[in-house]
Structures are given as structure tokens and as C-alpha cells.
Amino acid sequence: EVELVESGGGLVQPGGSLRLSCAASGFAFSKNWMTWVRQAPGKGLEWVASIKEDGSEKLHVDSVKDRFTISRDNAKNSLYLQMNSLRGEDTAVYYCVKSQYRACDYWGQGTLVTVSS
Amino acid sequence: DIVMTQSPLSLPVTPGEPASISCRSSQSLLHSNGYTYLSWYLQKPGQSPQLLIYLSSNRASGVPDRFSGSGSGTDFTLKVSRVEAEDVGVYYCMQALQSPITFGPGTKVDIK
């Protein structure tokens, strides 16, 4: 059974940093693109970043470029999102997502990031 | 960026009746490899989104066959043949032809 468990969310001040982690199990992690999707309170879904199976290609939405970095450790079956220079508009639930056929076929339960002073 | 639009944005439904949601993209989602990178998701209240349809018309594993996806190019449709009470929530379409991946605004489905 595929399982994606996010951690690392919490309350952080504007300008601060957080590192989100996602522990994956139940599938061949190293053979799948992985993605972060976020959802601000009461809002729709927003793609944040994706990373290729071997980490050689990384894509980020413009609004987080130069602030967020997606990475992975295939030996640990783990996905990460390093978030720096956080802003109020980054407040959201962040979902770890497994990708196949360029669709998001499995989603974690999400971790809430709140950026506020 | 590819802009995704959905209609309607709100859809009251009657259990047992059919329902349909439209999704349009600002450019064709057909890749040169022949695949169309359009998928559909349902986010039930208080839950994470779940995949319903991928590659425009392929039902995801475990999705009831009352859900179907169709369309090509820039126009796509999600149909529910007979709505059940458990189908309420927000439905999203998503394109993954090119970065940035973009979602539609969502269609909220509830029971009349």
C-alpha cells in the first residue's frame, strides 16, 4: 500500500525557514517523479515543485523560485522541500504527491505551514 | 502559462442523476508523444485530493466506473453517470503538459 507521510510544518515568522519532509513507502520511490502541491486556507490547489526520479531535473513554480528547493534521497525513500524567506502567502497545507503518467496518483495527508508574526 | 478554466463553479446535484463538469485549457494539452496530459481530482470535505482520471480518459485504480473522462485538445469533460452522496466535494482538473503545472479553480459539487 502506498503511503506518503509529511512532516516539518508549523508556525514560522515571515522571512524564516522550514524544511518539509515526506516519507514514502509501498512503491518503488526511485522510479517515480515526486511533487509538492499546496492549498492555502479555503483556496484551490497550487503546484509548487516536482523532481525527476534521479533528482537530475527540478521544476518550481515562479512564485517560489530562489526561495524553495525540492530535493530527494532515494536511499531513504524521502522527499524534501526546503523553504526559505517565507511569506504570508506561503501559508498553506503542503501535500507530498507521487506522480505517474504526469498525474498525481497518490497524496499524503498534508502538513500545515503558517507564516505569521 | 497554461490557464485552466472550469464550469460550472458550483453544481447542486440530485442523487441518482447524472452530472457533468467542463474543463478548458488555454492551449492544446496534446503532447507530441500522443498523450494528453489532463487529469481530474476530487477533494472530499476534510480530505486530501484523490485522482479520478488521468491522460484525459483513463480511470484511476479503484475509481467507480460511474466516473468517466473525455475530451481532447483544449476541451474536456468529467461525467458522473449516477451521482451518489459520497461524490460531494470539489473537483479539479489539472494540466501537466508543461511547467508550470496548473489546476482549474475547482467545481464544488453538493447535494440539492
Tab-separated table of C-alpha atoms in Angstrom:
chain	number	residue	atom	x	y	z
A	1	GLU	CA	0.000	0.000	0.000
A	2	VAL	CA	1.339	3.414	-0.997
A	3	GLU	CA	1.891	5.714	1.944
A	4	LEU	CA	3.155	9.298	1.961
A	5	VAL	CA	3.682	10.950	5.331
A	6	GLU	CA	4.614	14.618	5.506
A	7	SER	CA	6.265	16.308	8.452
A	8	GLY	CA	8.013	19.549	9.296
A	9	GLY	CA	5.156	22.014	9.086
A	10	GLY	CA	4.419	24.588	11.755
A	11	LEU	CA	4.322	28.261	12.643
A	12	VAL	CA	7.174	30.402	11.348
A	13	GLN	CA	7.764	34.136	11.214
A	14	PRO	CA	7.961	35.995	7.896
A	15	GLY	CA	11.446	35.673	6.491
A	16	GLY	CA	12.024	32.411	8.308
A	17	SER	CA	12.780	28.918	7.014
A	18	LEU	CA	11.275	25.450	7.239
A	19	ARG	CA	12.166	22.086	5.769
A	20	LEU	CA	9.335	19.772	4.908
A	21	SER	CA	9.931	16.034	4.667
A	22	CYS	CA	7.893	13.249	3.130
A	23	ALA	CA	8.472	9.600	3.988
A	24	ALA	CA	7.357	7.323	1.182
A	25	SER	CA	6.616	3.611	1.289
A	26	GLY	CA	4.757	0.931	-0.611
A	27	PHE	CA	6.154	1.672	-4.067
A	28	ALA	CA	9.448	1.991	-5.965
A	29	PHE	CA	10.235	5.534	-4.846
A	30	SER	CA	13.340	5.888	-7.028
A	31	LYS	CA	11.286	5.200	-10.151
A	32	ASN	CA	8.743	7.979	-9.793
A	33	TRP	CA	8.673	11.719	-10.220
A	34	MET	CA	7.592	13.335	-6.967
A	35	THR	CA	5.739	16.592	-6.439
A	36	TRP	CA	4.717	19.136	-3.806
A	37	VAL	CA	1.266	20.728	-4.117
A	38	ARG	CA	-0.090	23.319	-1.695
A	39	GLN	CA	-3.510	24.610	-0.740
A	40	ALA	CA	-3.996	27.926	1.029
A	41	PRO	CA	-6.846	28.021	3.570
A	42	GLY	CA	-10.168	27.903	1.731
A	43	LYS	CA	-8.478	28.063	-1.665
A	44	GLY	CA	-7.724	25.758	-4.575
A	45	LEU	CA	-4.739	23.592	-5.392
A	46	GLU	CA	-1.401	25.067	-6.472
A	47	TRP	CA	1.541	23.101	-7.865
A	48	VAL	CA	4.779	24.038	-6.106
A	49	ALA	CA	7.576	21.832	-7.400
A	50	SER	CA	8.432	18.483	-9.000
A	51	ILE	CA	11.585	16.387	-9.147
A	52	LYS	CA	12.652	13.667	-11.548
A	53	GLU	CA	13.289	10.094	-10.437
A	54	ASP	CA	17.049	10.533	-10.048
A	55	GLY	CA	16.905	14.179	-8.933
A	56	SER	CA	18.556	15.415	-12.135
A	57	GLU	CA	15.642	17.654	-13.076
A	58	LYS	CA	13.796	20.009	-10.758
A	59	LEU	CA	10.882	22.287	-11.588
A	60	HIS	CA	9.483	25.066	-9.392
A	61	VAL	CA	6.586	27.483	-9.783
A	62	ASP	CA	7.840	31.035	-10.373
A	63	SER	CA	6.438	32.348	-7.087
A	64	VAL	CA	8.811	30.130	-5.081
A	65	LYS	CA	11.885	30.086	-7.326
A	66	ASP	CA	15.012	31.226	-5.497
A	67	ARG	CA	13.238	30.630	-2.167
A	68	PHE	CA	12.138	26.966	-2.194
A	69	THR	CA	14.144	23.925	-3.285
A	70	ILE	CA	12.811	20.439	-3.871
A	71	SER	CA	15.151	17.509	-3.283
A	72	ARG	CA	15.047	13.776	-2.633
A	73	ASP	CA	17.072	10.980	-1.081
A	74	ASN	CA	16.270	7.737	-2.862
A	75	ALA	CA	18.291	5.723	-0.346
A	76	LYS	CA	15.921	6.948	2.368
A	77	ASN	CA	12.739	6.969	0.247
A	78	SER	CA	12.302	10.591	1.214
A	79	LEU	CA	11.238	13.812	-0.466
A	80	TYR	CA	12.056	17.263	0.866
A	81	LEU	CA	11.091	20.896	0.385
A	82	GLN	CA	13.476	23.497	1.772
A	83	MET	CA	11.553	26.743	2.195
A	84	ASN	CA	13.447	29.998	2.831
A	85	SER	CA	12.378	33.640	3.006
A	86	LEU	CA	8.852	32.572	3.841
A	87	ARG	CA	5.994	34.998	3.249
A	88	GLY	CA	2.418	35.195	4.455
A	89	GLU	CA	1.184	33.988	1.077
A	90	ASP	CA	3.085	30.726	1.583
A	91	THR	CA	0.651	29.794	4.367
A	92	ALA	CA	-0.957	26.561	3.192
A	93	VAL	CA	-1.296	22.841	3.608
A	94	TYR	CA	1.567	21.230	1.699
A	95	TYR	CA	0.921	17.846	0.122
A	96	CYS	CA	3.535	15.314	-0.911
A	97	VAL	CA	2.411	13.679	-4.129
A	98	LYS	CA	3.521	10.669	-6.159
A	99	SER	CA	3.353	11.207	-9.902
A	100	GLN	CA	2.642	8.752	-12.666
A	101	TYR	CA	1.680	9.476	-16.279
A	102	ARG	CA	2.127	13.110	-15.178
A	103	ALA	CA	-0.841	12.749	-12.875
A	104	CYS	CA	-0.859	12.948	-9.084
A	105	ASP	CA	-1.870	9.405	-8.270
A	106	TYR	CA	-1.230	9.341	-4.515
A	107	TRP	CA	-1.375	12.176	-1.997
A	108	GLY	CA	-0.194	12.450	1.579
A	109	GLN	CA	-2.384	13.830	4.339
A	110	GLY	CA	-0.637	17.197	4.168
A	111	THR	CA	1.300	19.342	6.629
A	112	LEU	CA	0.234	22.876	7.560
A	113	VAL	CA	2.687	25.731	7.218
A	114	THR	CA	1.638	29.014	8.827
A	115	VAL	CA	3.701	32.124	8.204
A	116	SER	CA	2.822	34.816	10.695
A	117	SER	CA	4.388	37.128	13.236
B	1	ASP	CA	1.445	29.529	-18.532
B	2	ILE	CA	-1.497	27.326	-19.483
B	3	VAL	CA	-4.689	28.651	-17.911
B	4	MET	CA	-7.326	26.134	-16.866
B	5	THR	CA	-10.974	27.087	-16.522
B	6	GLN	CA	-13.885	25.016	-15.240
B	7	SER	CA	-17.642	25.322	-15.466
B	8	PRO	CA	-19.794	25.426	-13.585
B	9	LEU	CA	-18.007	26.509	-10.421
B	10	SER	CA	-20.904	25.263	-8.319
B	11	LEU	CA	-23.073	22.261	-9.111
B	12	PRO	CA	-26.006	21.140	-6.962
B	13	VAL	CA	-26.840	17.540	-7.824
B	14	THR	CA	-29.605	15.050	-7.152
B	15	PRO	CA	-28.541	11.539	-6.122
B	16	GLY	CA	-29.120	9.075	-8.931
B	17	GLU	CA	-28.983	11.788	-11.592
B	18	PRO	CA	-26.066	12.391	-13.967
B	19	ALA	CA	-23.638	15.277	-13.604
B	20	SER	CA	-21.064	16.848	-15.887
B	21	ILE	CA	-18.170	19.268	-15.390
B	22	SER	CA	-16.336	21.057	-18.169
B	23	CYS	CA	-12.648	21.955	-18.175
B	24	ARG	CA	-10.921	24.077	-20.788
B	25	SER	CA	-7.256	24.839	-21.308
B	26	SER	CA	-5.766	27.925	-22.952
B	27	GLN	CA	-3.768	25.710	-25.310
B	28	SER	CA	-3.875	22.148	-26.511
B	29	LEU	CA	-2.774	19.534	-23.967
B	30	LEU	CA	-1.737	17.029	-26.643
B	31	HIS	CA	1.933	16.136	-26.375
B	32	SER	CA	3.990	15.170	-29.390
B	33	ASN	CA	4.158	11.657	-27.912
B	34	GLY	CA	0.412	11.298	-28.423
B	35	TYR	CA	-0.568	11.578	-24.768
B	36	THR	CA	-2.948	14.236	-23.488
B	37	TYR	CA	-1.841	15.351	-20.032
B	38	LEU	CA	-5.146	16.225	-18.428
B	39	SER	CA	-6.236	14.701	-15.128
B	40	TRP	CA	-9.210	15.042	-12.767
B	41	TYR	CA	-9.290	15.037	-8.968
B	42	LEU	CA	-11.915	15.002	-6.248
B	43	GLN	CA	-11.264	16.552	-2.866
B	44	LYS	CA	-13.889	15.359	-0.445
B	45	PRO	CA	-14.569	17.541	2.606
B	46	GLY	CA	-11.693	17.377	5.069
B	47	GLN	CA	-9.648	15.005	2.906
B	48	SER	CA	-6.659	15.109	0.578
B	49	PRO	CA	-7.440	15.184	-3.144
B	50	GLN	CA	-7.731	11.849	-4.932
B	51	LEU	CA	-7.031	11.031	-8.549
B	52	LEU	CA	-10.067	10.110	-10.631
B	53	ILE	CA	-8.926	10.296	-14.258
B	54	TYR	CA	-5.508	10.524	-15.916
B	55	LEU	CA	-4.440	11.023	-19.531
B	56	SER	CA	-7.835	12.598	-20.200
B	57	SER	CA	-9.906	9.412	-20.118
B	58	ASN	CA	-8.255	6.688	-18.020
B	59	ARG	CA	-9.922	5.849	-14.739
B	60	ALA	CA	-7.525	5.562	-11.812
B	61	SER	CA	-7.318	2.372	-9.807
B	62	GLY	CA	-10.309	1.875	-7.529
B	63	VAL	CA	-12.399	4.647	-9.079
B	64	PRO	CA	-16.005	3.576	-9.678
B	65	ASP	CA	-16.990	3.191	-13.313
B	66	ARG	CA	-19.728	5.813	-12.929
B	67	PHE	CA	-16.883	8.332	-13.395
B	68	SER	CA	-15.668	8.921	-16.944
B	69	GLY	CA	-13.438	11.442	-18.645
B	70	SER	CA	-13.482	12.562	-22.235
B	71	GLY	CA	-12.207	15.284	-24.490
B	72	SER	CA	-9.169	16.296	-26.460
B	73	GLY	CA	-7.140	19.337	-27.368
B	74	THR	CA	-8.478	22.103	-25.153
B	75	ASP	CA	-11.949	20.846	-24.158
B	76	PHE	CA	-12.521	18.150	-21.565
B	77	THR	CA	-15.449	16.751	-19.609
B	78	LEU	CA	-15.843	14.727	-16.449
B	79	LYS	CA	-19.116	12.850	-16.230
B	80	VAL	CA	-20.724	11.051	-13.352
B	81	SER	CA	-23.401	8.724	-14.673
B	82	ARG	CA	-25.374	8.500	-11.431
B	83	VAL	CA	-24.300	10.745	-8.581
B	84	GLU	CA	-24.056	9.253	-5.118
B	85	ALA	CA	-23.986	11.145	-1.823
B	86	GLU	CA	-20.293	10.252	-1.369
B	87	ASP	CA	-19.387	12.142	-4.564
B	88	VAL	CA	-19.750	15.567	-2.944
B	89	GLY	CA	-16.679	17.754	-2.765
B	90	VAL	CA	-14.567	19.921	-5.040
B	91	TYR	CA	-13.496	18.625	-8.432
B	92	TYR	CA	-10.322	19.924	-10.070
B	93	CYS	CA	-8.808	19.444	-13.496
B	94	MET	CA	-5.045	19.734	-13.941
B	95	GLN	CA	-2.724	20.046	-16.914
B	96	ALA	CA	0.788	18.634	-16.871
B	97	LEU	CA	1.781	19.207	-20.477
B	98	GLN	CA	4.246	21.887	-19.491
B	99	SER	CA	5.653	23.645	-16.468
B	100	PRO	CA	4.173	25.240	-14.517
B	101	ILE	CA	1.607	22.536	-13.882
B	102	THR	CA	-1.715	24.315	-13.411
B	103	PHE	CA	-5.053	23.425	-11.859
B	104	GLY	CA	-8.514	24.640	-12.643
B	105	PRO	CA	-10.307	26.739	-9.993
B	106	GLY	CA	-12.435	23.822	-8.851
B	107	THR	CA	-16.103	22.903	-9.117
B	108	LYS	CA	-17.964	22.474	-5.851
B	109	VAL	CA	-20.495	19.662	-6.022
B	110	ASP	CA	-23.100	19.291	-3.330
B	111	ILE	CA	-26.454	17.626	-2.877
B	112	LYS	CA	-29.571	19.644	-3.688
